[in-house]
Coordinates of N, CA and C and ligand atoms in Angstrom, one line a residue:
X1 N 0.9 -1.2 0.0 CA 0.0 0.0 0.0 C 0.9 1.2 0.0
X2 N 0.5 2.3 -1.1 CA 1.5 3.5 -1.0 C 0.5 4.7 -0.4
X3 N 1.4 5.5 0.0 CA 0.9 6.8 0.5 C -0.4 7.1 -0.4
X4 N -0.3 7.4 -1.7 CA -1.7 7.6 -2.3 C -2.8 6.9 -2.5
X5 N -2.5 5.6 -2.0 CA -3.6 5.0 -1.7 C -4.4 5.1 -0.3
X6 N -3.9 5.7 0.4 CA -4.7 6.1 1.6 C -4.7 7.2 1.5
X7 N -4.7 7.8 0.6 CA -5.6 9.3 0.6 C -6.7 9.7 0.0
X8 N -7.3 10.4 1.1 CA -8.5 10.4 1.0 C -8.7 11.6 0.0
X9 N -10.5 11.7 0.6 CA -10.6 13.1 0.2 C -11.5 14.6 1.4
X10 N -11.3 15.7 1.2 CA -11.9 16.4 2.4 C -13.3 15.8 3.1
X11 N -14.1 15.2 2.2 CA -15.6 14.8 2.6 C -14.8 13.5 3.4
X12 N -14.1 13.4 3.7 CA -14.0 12.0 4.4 C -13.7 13.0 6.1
X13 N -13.4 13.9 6.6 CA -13.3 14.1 7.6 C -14.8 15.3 7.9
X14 N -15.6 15.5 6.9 CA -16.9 16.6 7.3 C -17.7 16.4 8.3
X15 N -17.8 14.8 8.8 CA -18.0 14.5 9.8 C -17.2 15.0 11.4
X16 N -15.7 15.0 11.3 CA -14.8 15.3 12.4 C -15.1 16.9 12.3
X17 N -15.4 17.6 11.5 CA -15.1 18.7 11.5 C -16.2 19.6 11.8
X18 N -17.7 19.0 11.6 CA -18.8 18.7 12.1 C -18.6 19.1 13.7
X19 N -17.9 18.3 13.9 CA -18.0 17.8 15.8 C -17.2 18.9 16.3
X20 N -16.6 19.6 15.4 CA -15.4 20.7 16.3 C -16.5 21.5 16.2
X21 N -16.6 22.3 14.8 CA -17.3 23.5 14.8 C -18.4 23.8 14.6
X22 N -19.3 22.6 14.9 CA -20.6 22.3 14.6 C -21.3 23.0 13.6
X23 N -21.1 23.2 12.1 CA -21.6 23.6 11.2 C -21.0 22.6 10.0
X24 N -21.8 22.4 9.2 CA -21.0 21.9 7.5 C -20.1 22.5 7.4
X25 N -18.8 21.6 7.4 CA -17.5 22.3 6.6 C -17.1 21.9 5.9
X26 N -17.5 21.2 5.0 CA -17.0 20.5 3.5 C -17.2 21.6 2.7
X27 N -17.9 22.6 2.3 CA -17.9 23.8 1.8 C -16.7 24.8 2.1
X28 N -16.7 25.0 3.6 CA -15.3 25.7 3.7 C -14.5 26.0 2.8
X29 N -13.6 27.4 2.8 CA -12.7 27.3 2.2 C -11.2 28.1 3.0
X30 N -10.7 27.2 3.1 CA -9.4 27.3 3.3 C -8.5 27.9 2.6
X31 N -7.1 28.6 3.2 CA -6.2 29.1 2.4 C -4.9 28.6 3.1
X32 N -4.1 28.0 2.4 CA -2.7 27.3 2.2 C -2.2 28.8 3.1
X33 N -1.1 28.2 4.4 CA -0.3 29.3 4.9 C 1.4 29.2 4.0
X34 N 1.5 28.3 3.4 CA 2.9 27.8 2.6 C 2.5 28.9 1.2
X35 N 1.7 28.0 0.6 CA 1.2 28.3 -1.1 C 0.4 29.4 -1.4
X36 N -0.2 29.4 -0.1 CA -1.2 31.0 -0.5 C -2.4 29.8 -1.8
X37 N -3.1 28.8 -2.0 CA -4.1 28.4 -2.6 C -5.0 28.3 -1.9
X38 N -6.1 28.4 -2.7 CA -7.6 28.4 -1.6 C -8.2 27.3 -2.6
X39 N -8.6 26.3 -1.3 CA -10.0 25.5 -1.7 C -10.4 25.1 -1.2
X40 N -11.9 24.5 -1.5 CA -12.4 23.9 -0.7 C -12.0 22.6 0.5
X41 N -12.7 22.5 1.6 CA -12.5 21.4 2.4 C -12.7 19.9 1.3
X42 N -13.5 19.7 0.7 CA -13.8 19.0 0.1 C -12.9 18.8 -0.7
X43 N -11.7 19.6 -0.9 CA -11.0 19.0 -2.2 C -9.6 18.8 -1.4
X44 N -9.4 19.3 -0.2 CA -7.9 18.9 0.2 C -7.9 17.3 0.3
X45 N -6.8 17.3 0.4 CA -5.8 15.5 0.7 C -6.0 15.6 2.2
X46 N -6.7 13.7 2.3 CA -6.7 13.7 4.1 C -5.9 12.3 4.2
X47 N -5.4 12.2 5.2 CA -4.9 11.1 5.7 C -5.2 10.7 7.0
X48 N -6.2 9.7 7.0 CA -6.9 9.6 8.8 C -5.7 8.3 9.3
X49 N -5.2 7.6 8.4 CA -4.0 7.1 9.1 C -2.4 7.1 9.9
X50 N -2.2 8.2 9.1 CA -1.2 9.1 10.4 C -1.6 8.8 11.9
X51 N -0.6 9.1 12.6 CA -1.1 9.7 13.8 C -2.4 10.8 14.1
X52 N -3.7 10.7 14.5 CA -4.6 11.5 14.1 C -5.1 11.7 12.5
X53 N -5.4 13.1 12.2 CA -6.4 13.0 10.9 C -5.3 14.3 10.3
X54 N -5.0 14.0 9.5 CA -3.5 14.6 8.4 C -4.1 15.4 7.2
X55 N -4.4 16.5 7.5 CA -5.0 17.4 6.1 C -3.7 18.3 5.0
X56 N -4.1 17.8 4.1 CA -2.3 18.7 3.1 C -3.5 19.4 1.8
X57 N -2.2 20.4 1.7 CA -3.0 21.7 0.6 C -2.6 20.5 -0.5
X58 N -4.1 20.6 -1.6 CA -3.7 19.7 -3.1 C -2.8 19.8 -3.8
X59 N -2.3 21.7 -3.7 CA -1.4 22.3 -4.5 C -0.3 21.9 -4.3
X60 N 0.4 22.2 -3.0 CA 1.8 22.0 -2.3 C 1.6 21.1 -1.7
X61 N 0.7 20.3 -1.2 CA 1.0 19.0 -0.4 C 1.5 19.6 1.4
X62 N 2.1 20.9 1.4 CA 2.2 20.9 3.0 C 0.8 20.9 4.1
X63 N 0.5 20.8 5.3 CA 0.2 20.3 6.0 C -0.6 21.2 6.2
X64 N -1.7 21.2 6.2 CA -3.0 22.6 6.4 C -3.6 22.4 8.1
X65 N -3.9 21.3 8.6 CA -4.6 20.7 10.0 C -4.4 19.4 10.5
X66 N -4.1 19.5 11.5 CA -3.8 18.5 12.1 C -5.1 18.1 13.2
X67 N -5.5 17.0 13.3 CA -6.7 16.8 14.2 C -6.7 15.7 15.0
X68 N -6.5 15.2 16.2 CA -6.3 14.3 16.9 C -7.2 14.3 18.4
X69 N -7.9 13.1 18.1 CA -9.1 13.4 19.3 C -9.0 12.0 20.0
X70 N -9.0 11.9 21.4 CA -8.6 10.8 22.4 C -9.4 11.3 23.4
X71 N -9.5 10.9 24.3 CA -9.8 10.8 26.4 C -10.8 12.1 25.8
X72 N -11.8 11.7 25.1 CA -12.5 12.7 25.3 C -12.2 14.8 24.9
X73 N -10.7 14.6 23.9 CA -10.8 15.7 23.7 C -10.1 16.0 22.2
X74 N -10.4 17.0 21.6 CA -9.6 17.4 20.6 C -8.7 18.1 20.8
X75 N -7.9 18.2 19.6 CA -6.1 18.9 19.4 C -6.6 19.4 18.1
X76 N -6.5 20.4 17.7 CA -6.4 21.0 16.5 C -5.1 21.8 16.1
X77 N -4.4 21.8 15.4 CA -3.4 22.4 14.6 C -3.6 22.8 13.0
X78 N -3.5 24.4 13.4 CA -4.4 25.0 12.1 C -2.9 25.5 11.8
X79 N -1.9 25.9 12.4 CA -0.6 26.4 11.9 C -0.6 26.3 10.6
X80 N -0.9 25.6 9.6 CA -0.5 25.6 8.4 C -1.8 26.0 7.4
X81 N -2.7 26.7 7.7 CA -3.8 27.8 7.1 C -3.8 28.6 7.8
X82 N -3.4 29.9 6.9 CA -3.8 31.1 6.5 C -5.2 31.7 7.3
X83 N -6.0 31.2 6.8 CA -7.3 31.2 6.9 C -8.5 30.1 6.5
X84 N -9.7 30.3 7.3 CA -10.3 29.2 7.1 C -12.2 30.4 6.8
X85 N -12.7 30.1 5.9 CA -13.8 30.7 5.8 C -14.9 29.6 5.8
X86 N -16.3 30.0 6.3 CA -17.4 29.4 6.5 C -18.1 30.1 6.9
X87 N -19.4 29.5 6.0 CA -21.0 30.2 6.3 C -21.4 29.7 7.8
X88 N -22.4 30.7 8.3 CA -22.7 30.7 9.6 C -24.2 29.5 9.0
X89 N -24.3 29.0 10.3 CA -25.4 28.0 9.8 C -26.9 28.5 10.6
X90 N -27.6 29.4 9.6 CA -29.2 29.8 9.8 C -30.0 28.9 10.4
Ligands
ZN1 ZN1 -0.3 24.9 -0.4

């Protein structure tokens, strides 16, 4: 098995991401803090087999979020976005 076969896609963590920020984020749009690219949640590379859940910009491949949830808590590591945008849920 190689690395791109366990890559996913954003809709594979909308669920985890769900549970942080309690709104749809598969729409999201994110901006690369490396590359400066924006795109959707839905279209970044995820790797839920890492240590925790491993999000990389499609462009550059560096590392946009890091997400690791145990004993009842999350770890989020946004260090590597810029920014993250999302509609407020009516
Ligand atoms: Zn990038």
């Amino acid at each position: 098995m190689t690395i791109d076969d366990m890559r996913l896609d954003g809709n594979a963590i909308g669920g985890l991401l769900r549970e942080i920020f309690a709104v749809e984020m598969t729409a999201a749009v994110g901006t690369c803090a490396n590359c400066g690219a924006v795109n959707e949640v839905a279209r970044v590379q995820v790797y839920v087999h890492a240590p925790g859940t491993v999000v990389r910009c499609p462009a550059c491949e560096s590392v946009l979020m890091r997400v690791v949830r145990g004993r009842g808590r999350y770890w989020v590591d946004m260090s590597g976005m810029r920014c993250l945008e999302f509609a407020e849920e009516v």
